[in-house]
mmCIF file with all atom_site columns, N, CA and C in Angstrom:
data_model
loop_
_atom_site.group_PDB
_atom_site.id
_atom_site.type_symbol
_atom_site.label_atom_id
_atom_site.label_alt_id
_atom_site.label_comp_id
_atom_site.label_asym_id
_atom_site.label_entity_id
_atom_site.label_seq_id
_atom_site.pdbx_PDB_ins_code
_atom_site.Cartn_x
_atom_site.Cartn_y
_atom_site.Cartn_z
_atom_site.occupancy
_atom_site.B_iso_or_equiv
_atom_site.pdbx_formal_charge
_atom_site.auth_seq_id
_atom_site.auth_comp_id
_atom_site.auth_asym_id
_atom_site.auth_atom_id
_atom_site.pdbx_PDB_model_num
ATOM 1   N N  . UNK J 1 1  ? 0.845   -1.168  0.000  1.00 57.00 ? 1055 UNK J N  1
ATOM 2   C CA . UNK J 1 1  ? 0.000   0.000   0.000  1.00 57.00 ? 1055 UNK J CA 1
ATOM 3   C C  . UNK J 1 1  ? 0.896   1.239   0.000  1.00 57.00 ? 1055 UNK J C  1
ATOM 4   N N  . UNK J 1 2  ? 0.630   2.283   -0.562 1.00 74.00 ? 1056 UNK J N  1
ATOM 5   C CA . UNK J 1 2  ? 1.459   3.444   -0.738 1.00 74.00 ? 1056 UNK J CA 1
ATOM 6   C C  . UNK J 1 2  ? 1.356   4.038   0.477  1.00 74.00 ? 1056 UNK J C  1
ATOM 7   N N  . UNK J 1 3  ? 2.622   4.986   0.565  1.00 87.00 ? 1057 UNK J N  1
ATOM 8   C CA . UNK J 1 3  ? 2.354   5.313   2.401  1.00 87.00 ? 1057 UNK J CA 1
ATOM 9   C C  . UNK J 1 3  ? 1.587   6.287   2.658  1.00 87.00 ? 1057 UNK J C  1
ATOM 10  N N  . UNK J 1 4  ? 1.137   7.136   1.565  1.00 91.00 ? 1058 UNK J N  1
ATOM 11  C CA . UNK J 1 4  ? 0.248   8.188   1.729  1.00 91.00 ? 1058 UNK J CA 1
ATOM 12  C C  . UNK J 1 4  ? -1.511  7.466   2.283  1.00 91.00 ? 1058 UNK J C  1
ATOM 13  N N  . UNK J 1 5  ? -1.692  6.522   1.106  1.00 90.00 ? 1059 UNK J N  1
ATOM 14  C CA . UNK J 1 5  ? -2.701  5.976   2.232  1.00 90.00 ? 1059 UNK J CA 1
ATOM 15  C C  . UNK J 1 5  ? -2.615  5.508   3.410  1.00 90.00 ? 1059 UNK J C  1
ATOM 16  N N  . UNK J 1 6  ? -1.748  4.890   3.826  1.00 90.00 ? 1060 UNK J N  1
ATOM 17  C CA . UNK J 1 6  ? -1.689  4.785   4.986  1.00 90.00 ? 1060 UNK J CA 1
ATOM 18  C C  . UNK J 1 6  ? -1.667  6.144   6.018  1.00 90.00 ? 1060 UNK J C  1
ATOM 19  N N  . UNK J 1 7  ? -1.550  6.977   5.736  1.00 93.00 ? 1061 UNK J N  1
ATOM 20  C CA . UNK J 1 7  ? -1.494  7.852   6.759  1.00 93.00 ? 1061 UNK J CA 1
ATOM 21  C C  . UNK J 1 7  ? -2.757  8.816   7.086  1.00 93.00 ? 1061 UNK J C  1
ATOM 22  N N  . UNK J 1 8  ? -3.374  9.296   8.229  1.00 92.00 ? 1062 UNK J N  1
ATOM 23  C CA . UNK J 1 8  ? -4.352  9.690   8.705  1.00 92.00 ? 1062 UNK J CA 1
ATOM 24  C C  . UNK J 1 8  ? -5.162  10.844  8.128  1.00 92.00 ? 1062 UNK J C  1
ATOM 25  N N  . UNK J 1 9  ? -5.964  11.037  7.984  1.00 91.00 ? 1063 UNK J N  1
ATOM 26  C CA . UNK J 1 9  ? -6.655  12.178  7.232  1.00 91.00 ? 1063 UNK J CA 1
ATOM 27  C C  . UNK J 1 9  ? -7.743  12.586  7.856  1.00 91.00 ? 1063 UNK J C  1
ATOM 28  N N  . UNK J 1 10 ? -7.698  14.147  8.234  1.00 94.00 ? 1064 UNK J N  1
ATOM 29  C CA . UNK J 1 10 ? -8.696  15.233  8.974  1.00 94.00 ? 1064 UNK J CA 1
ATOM 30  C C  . UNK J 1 10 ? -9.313  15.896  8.224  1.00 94.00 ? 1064 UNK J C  1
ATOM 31  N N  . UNK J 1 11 ? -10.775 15.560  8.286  1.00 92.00 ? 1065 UNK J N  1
ATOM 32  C CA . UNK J 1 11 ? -11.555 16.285  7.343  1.00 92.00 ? 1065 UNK J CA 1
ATOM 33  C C  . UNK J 1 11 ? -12.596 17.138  8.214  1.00 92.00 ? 1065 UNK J C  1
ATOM 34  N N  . UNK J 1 12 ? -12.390 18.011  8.541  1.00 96.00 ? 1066 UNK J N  1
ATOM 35  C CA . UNK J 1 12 ? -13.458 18.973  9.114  1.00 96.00 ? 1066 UNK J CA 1
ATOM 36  C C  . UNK J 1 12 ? -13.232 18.608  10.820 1.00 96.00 ? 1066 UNK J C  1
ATOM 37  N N  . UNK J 1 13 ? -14.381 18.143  11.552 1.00 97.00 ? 1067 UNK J N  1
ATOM 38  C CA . UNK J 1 13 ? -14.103 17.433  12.595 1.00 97.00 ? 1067 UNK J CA 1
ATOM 39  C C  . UNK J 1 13 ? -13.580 15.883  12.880 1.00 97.00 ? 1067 UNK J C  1
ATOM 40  N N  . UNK J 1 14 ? -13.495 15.527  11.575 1.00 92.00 ? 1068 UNK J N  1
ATOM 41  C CA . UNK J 1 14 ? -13.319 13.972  11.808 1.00 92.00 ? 1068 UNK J CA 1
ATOM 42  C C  . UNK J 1 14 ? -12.141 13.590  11.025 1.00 92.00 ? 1068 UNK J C  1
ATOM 43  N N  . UNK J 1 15 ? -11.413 12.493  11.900 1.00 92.00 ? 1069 UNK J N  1
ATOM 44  C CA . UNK J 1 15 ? -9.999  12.121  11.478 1.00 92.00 ? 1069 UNK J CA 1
ATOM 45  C C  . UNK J 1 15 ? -10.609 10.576  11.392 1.00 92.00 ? 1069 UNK J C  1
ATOM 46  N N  . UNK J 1 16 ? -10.008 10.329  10.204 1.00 90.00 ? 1070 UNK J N  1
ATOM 47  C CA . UNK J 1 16 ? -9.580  8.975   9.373  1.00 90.00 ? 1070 UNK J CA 1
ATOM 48  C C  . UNK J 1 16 ? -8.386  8.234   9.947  1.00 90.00 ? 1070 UNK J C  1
ATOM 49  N N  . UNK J 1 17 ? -8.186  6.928   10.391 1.00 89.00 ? 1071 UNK J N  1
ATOM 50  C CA . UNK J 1 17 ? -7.209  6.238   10.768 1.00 89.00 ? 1071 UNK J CA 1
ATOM 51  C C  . UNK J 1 17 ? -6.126  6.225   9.072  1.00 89.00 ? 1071 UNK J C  1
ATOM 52  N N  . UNK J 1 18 ? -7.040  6.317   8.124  1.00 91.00 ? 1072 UNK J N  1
ATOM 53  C CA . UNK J 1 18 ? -6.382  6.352   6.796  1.00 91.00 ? 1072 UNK J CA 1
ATOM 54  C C  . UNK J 1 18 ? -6.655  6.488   5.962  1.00 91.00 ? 1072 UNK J C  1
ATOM 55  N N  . UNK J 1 19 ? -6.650  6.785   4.219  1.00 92.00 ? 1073 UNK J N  1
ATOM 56  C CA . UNK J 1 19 ? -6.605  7.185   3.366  1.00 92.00 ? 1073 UNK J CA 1
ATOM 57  C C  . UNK J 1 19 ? -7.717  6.230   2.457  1.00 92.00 ? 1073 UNK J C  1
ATOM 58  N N  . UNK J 1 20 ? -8.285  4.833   3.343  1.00 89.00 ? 1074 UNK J N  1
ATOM 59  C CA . UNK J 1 20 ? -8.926  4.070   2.151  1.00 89.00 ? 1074 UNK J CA 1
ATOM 60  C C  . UNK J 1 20 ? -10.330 4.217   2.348  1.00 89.00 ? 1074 UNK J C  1
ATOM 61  N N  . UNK J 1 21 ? -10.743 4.354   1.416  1.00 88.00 ? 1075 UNK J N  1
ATOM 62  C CA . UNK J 1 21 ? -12.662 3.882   1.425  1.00 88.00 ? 1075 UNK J CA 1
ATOM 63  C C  . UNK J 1 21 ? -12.592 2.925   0.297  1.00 88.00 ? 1075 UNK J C  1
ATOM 64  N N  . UNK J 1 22 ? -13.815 2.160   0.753  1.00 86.00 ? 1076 UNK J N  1
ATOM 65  C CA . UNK J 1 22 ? -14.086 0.834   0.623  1.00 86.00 ? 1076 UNK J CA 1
ATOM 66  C C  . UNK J 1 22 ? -15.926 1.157   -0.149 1.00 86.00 ? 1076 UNK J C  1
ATOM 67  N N  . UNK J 1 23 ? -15.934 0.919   -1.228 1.00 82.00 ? 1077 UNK J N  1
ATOM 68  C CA . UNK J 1 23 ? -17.529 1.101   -1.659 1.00 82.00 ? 1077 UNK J CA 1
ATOM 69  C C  . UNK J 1 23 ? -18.475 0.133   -1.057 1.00 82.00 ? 1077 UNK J C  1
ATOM 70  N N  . UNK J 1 24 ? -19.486 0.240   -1.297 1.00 76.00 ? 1078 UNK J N  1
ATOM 71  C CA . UNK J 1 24 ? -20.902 -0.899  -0.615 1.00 76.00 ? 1078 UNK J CA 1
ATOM 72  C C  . UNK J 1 24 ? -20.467 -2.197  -2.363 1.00 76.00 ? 1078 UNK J C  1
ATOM 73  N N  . UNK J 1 25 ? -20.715 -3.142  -1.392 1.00 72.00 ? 1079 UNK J N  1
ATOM 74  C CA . UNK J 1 25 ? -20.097 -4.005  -2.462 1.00 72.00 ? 1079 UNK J CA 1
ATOM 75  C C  . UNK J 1 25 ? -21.173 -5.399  -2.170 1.00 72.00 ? 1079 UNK J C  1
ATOM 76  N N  . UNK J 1 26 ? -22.439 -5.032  -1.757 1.00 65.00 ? 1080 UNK J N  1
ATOM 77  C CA . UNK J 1 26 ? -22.820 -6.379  -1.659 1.00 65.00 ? 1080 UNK J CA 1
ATOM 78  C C  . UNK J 1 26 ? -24.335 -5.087  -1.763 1.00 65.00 ? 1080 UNK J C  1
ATOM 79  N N  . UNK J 1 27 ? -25.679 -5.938  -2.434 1.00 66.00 ? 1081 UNK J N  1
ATOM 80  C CA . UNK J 1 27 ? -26.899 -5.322  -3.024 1.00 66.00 ? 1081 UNK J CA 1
ATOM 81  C C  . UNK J 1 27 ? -27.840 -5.997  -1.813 1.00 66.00 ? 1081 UNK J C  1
ATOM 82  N N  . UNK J 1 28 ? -28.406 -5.675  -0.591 1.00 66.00 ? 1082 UNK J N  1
ATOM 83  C CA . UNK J 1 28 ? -29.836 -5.972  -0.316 1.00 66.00 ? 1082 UNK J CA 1
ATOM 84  C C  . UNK J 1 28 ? -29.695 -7.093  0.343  1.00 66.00 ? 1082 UNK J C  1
ATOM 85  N N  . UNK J 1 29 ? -28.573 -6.957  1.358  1.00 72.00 ? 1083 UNK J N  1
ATOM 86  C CA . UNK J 1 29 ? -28.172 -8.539  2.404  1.00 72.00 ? 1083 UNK J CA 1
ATOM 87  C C  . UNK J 1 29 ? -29.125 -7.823  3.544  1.00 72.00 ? 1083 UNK J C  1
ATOM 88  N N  . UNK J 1 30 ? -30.500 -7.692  3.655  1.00 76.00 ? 1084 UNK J N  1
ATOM 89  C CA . UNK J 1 30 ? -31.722 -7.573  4.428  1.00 76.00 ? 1084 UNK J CA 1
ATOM 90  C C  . UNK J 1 30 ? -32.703 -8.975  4.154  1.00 76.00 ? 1084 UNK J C  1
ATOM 91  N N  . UNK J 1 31 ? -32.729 -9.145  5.282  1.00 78.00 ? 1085 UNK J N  1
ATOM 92  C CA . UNK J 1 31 ? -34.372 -10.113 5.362  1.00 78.00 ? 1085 UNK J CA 1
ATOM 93  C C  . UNK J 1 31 ? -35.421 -9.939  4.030  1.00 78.00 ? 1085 UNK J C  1
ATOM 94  N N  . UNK J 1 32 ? -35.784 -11.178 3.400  1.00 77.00 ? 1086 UNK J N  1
ATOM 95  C CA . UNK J 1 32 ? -36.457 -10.695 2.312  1.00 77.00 ? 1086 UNK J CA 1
ATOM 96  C C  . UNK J 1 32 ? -38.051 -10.615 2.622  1.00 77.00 ? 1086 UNK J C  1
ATOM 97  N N  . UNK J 1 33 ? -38.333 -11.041 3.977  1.00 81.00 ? 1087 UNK J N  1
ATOM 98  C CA . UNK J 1 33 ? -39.716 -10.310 4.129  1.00 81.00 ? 1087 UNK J CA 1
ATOM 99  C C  . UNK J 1 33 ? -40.296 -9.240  4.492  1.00 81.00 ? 1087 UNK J C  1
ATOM 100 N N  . UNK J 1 34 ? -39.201 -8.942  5.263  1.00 78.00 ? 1088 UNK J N  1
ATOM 101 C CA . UNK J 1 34 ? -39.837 -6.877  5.627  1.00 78.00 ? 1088 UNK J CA 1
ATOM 102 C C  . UNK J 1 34 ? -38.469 -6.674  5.518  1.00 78.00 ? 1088 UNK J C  1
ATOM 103 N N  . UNK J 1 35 ? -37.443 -6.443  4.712  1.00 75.00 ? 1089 UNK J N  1
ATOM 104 C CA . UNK J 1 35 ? -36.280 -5.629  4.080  1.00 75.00 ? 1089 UNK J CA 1
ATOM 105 C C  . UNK J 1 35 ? -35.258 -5.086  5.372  1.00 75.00 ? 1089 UNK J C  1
ATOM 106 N N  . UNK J 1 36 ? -35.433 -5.635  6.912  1.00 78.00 ? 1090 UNK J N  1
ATOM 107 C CA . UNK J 1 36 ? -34.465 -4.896  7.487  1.00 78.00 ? 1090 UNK J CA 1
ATOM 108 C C  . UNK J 1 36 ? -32.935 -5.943  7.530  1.00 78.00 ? 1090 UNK J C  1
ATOM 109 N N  . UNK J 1 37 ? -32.342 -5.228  7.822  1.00 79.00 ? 1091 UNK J N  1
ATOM 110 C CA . UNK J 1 37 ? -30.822 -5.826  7.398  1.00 79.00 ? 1091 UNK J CA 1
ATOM 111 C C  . UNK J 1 37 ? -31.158 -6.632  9.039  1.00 79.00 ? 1091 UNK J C  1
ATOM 112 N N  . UNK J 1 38 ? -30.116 -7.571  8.826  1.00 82.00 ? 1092 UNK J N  1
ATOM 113 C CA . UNK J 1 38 ? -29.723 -9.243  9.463  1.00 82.00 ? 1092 UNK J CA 1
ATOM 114 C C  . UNK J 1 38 ? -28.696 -9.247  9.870  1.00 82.00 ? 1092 UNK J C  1
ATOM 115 N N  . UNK J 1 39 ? -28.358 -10.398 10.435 1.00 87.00 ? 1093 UNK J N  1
ATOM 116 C CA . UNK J 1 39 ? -26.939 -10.858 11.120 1.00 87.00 ? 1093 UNK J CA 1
ATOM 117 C C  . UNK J 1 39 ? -26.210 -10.809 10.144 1.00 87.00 ? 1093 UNK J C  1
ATOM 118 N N  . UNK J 1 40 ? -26.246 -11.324 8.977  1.00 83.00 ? 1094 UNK J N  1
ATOM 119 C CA . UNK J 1 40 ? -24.917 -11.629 7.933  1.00 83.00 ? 1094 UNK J CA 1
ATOM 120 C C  . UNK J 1 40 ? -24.724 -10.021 7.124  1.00 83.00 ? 1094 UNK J C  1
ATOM 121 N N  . UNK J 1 41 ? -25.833 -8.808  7.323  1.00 82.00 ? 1095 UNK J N  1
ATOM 122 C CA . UNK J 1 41 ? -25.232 -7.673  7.023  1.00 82.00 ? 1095 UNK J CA 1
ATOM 123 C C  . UNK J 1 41 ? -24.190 -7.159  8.332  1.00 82.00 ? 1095 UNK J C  1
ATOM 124 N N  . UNK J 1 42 ? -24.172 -7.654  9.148  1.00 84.00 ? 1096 UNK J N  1
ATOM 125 C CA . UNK J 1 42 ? -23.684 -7.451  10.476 1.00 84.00 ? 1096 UNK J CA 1
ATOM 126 C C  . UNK J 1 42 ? -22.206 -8.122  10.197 1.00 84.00 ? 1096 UNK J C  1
ATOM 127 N N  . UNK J 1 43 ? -22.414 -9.374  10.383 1.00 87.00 ? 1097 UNK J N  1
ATOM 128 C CA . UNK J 1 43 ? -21.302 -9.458  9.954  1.00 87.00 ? 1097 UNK J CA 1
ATOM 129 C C  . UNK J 1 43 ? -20.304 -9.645  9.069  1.00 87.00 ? 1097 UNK J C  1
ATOM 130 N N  . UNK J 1 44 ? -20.823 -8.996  7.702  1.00 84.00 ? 1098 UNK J N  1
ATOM 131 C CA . UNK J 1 44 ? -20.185 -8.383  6.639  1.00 84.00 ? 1098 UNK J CA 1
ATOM 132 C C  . UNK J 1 44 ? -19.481 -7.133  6.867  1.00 84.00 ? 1098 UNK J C  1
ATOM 133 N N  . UNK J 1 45 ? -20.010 -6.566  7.292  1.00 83.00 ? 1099 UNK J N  1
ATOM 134 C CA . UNK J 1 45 ? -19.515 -4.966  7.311  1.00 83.00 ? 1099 UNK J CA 1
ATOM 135 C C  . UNK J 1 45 ? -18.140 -5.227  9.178  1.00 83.00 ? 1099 UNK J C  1
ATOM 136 N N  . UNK J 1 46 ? -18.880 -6.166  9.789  1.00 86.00 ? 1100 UNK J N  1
ATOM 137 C CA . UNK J 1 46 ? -17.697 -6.073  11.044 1.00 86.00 ? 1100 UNK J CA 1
ATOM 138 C C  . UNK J 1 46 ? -16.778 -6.658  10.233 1.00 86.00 ? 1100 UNK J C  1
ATOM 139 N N  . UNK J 1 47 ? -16.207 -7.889  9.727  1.00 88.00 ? 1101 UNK J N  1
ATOM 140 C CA . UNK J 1 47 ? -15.233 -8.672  8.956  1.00 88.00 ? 1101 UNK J CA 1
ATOM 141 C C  . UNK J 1 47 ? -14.555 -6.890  8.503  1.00 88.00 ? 1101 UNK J C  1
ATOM 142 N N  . UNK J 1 48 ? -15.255 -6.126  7.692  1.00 84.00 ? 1102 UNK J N  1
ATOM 143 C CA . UNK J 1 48 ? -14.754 -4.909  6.770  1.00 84.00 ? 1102 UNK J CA 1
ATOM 144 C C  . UNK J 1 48 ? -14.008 -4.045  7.552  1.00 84.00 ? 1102 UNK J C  1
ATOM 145 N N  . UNK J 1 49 ? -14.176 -3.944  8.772  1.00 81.00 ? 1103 UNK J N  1
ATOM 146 C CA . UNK J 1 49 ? -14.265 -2.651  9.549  1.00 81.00 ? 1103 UNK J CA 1
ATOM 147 C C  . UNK J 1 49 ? -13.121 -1.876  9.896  1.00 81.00 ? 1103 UNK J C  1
ATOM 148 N N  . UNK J 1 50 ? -12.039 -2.943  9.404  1.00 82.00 ? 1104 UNK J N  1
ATOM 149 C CA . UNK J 1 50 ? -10.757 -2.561  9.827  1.00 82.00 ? 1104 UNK J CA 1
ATOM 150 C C  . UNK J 1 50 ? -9.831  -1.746  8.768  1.00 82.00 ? 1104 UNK J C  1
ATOM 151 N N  . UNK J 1 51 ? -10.580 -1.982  7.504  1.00 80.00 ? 1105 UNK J N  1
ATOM 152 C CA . UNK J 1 51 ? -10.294 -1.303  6.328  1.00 80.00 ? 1105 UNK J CA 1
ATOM 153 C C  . UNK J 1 51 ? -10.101 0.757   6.357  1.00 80.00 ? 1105 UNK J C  1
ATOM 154 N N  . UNK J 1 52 ? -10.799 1.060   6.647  1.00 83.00 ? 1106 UNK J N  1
ATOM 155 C CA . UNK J 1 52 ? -11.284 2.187   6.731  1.00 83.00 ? 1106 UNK J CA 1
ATOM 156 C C  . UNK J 1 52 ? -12.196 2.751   6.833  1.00 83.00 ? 1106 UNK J C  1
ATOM 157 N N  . UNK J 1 53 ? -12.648 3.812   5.862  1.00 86.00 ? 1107 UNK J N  1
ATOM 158 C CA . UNK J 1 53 ? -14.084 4.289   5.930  1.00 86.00 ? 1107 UNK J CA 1
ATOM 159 C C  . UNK J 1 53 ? -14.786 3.225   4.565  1.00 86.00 ? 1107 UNK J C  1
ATOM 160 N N  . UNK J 1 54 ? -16.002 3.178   4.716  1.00 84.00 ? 1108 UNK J N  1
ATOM 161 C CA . UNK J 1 54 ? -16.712 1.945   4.230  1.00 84.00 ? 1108 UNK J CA 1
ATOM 162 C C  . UNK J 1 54 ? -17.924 2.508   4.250  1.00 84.00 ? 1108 UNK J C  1
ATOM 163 N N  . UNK J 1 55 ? -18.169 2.567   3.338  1.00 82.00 ? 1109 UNK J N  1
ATOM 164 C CA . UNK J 1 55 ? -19.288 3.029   2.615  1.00 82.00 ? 1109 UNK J CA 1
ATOM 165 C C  . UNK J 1 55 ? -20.656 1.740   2.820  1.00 82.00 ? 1109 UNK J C  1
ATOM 166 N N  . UNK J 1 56 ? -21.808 2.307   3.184  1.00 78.00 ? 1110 UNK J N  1
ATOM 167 C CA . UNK J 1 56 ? -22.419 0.902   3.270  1.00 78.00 ? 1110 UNK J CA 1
ATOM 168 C C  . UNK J 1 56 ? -23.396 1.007   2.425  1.00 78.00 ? 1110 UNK J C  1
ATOM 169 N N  . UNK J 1 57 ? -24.129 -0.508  2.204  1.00 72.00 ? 1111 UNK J N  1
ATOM 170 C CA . UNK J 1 57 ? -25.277 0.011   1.301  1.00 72.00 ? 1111 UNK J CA 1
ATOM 171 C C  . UNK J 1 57 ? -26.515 0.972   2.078  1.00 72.00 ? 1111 UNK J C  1
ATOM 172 N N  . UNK J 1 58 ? -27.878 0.745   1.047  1.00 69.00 ? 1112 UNK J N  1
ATOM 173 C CA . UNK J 1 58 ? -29.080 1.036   1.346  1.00 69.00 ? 1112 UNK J CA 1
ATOM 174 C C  . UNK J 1 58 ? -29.859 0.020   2.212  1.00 69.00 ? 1112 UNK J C  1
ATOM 175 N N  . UNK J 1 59 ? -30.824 0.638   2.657  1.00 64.00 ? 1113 UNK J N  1
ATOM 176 C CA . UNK J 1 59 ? -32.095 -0.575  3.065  1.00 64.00 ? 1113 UNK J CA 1
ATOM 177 C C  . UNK J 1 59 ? -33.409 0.444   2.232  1.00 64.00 ? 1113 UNK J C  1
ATOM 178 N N  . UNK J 1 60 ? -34.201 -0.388  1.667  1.00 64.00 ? 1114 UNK J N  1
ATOM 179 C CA . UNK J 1 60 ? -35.383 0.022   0.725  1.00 64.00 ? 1114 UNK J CA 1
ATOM 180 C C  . UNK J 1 60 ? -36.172 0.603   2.139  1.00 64.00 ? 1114 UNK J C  1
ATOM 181 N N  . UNK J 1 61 ? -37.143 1.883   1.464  1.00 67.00 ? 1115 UNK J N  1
ATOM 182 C CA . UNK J 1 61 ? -37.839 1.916   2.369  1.00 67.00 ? 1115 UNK J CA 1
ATOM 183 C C  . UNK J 1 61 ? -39.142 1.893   2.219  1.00 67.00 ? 1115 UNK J C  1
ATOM 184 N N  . UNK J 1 62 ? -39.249 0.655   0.668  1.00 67.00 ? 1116 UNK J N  1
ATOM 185 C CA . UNK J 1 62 ? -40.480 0.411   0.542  1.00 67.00 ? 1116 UNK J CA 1
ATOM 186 C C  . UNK J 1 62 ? -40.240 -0.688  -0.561 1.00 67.00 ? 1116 UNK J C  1
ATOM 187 N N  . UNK J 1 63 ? -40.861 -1.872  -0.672 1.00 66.00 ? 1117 UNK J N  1
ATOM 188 C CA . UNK J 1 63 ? -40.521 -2.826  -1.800 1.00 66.00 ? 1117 UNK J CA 1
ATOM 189 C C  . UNK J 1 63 ? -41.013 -1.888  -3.268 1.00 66.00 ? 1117 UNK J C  1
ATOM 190 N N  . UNK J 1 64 ? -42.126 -1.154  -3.409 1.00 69.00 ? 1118 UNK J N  1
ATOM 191 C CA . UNK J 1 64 ? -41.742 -0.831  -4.786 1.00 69.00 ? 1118 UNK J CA 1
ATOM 192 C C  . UNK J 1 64 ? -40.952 0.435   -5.317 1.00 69.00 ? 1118 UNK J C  1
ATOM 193 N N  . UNK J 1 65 ? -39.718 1.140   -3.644 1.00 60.00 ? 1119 UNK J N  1
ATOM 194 C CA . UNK J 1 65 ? -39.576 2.040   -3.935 1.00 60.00 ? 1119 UNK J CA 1
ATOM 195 C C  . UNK J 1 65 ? -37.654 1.846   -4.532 1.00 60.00 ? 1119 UNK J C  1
#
């Protein structure tokens, strides 16, 4: 990794342990009968967490929306 990412970044009030973001990389890991996110969105994103900032997905806030 280049060392610039590695190193900490202050953006306004909030400091970054580092330089990476991580996009939402998985579509609609929610319960498919009333759409709220589950254990395995849980522990998708903890497994991630050590990465950086991490972008997460959506939760619908309506099936035809």
């Amino acid at each position: 990794m280049s060392k610039i990412l590695s190193e900490p970044l202050k953006l306004g009030s909030l400091t970054f342990k580092n330089r990476v973001v991580m996009a939402a990389m998985t579509r609609m890991r929610t319960d498919p009968k009333d759409g709220v996110p589950n254990d395995l969105l849980v522990e998708y994103y903890s497994q991630r967490a050590g990465a950086g900032l991490v972008l997460t997905e959506c939760a619908s806030v309506s099936r035809r929306g």
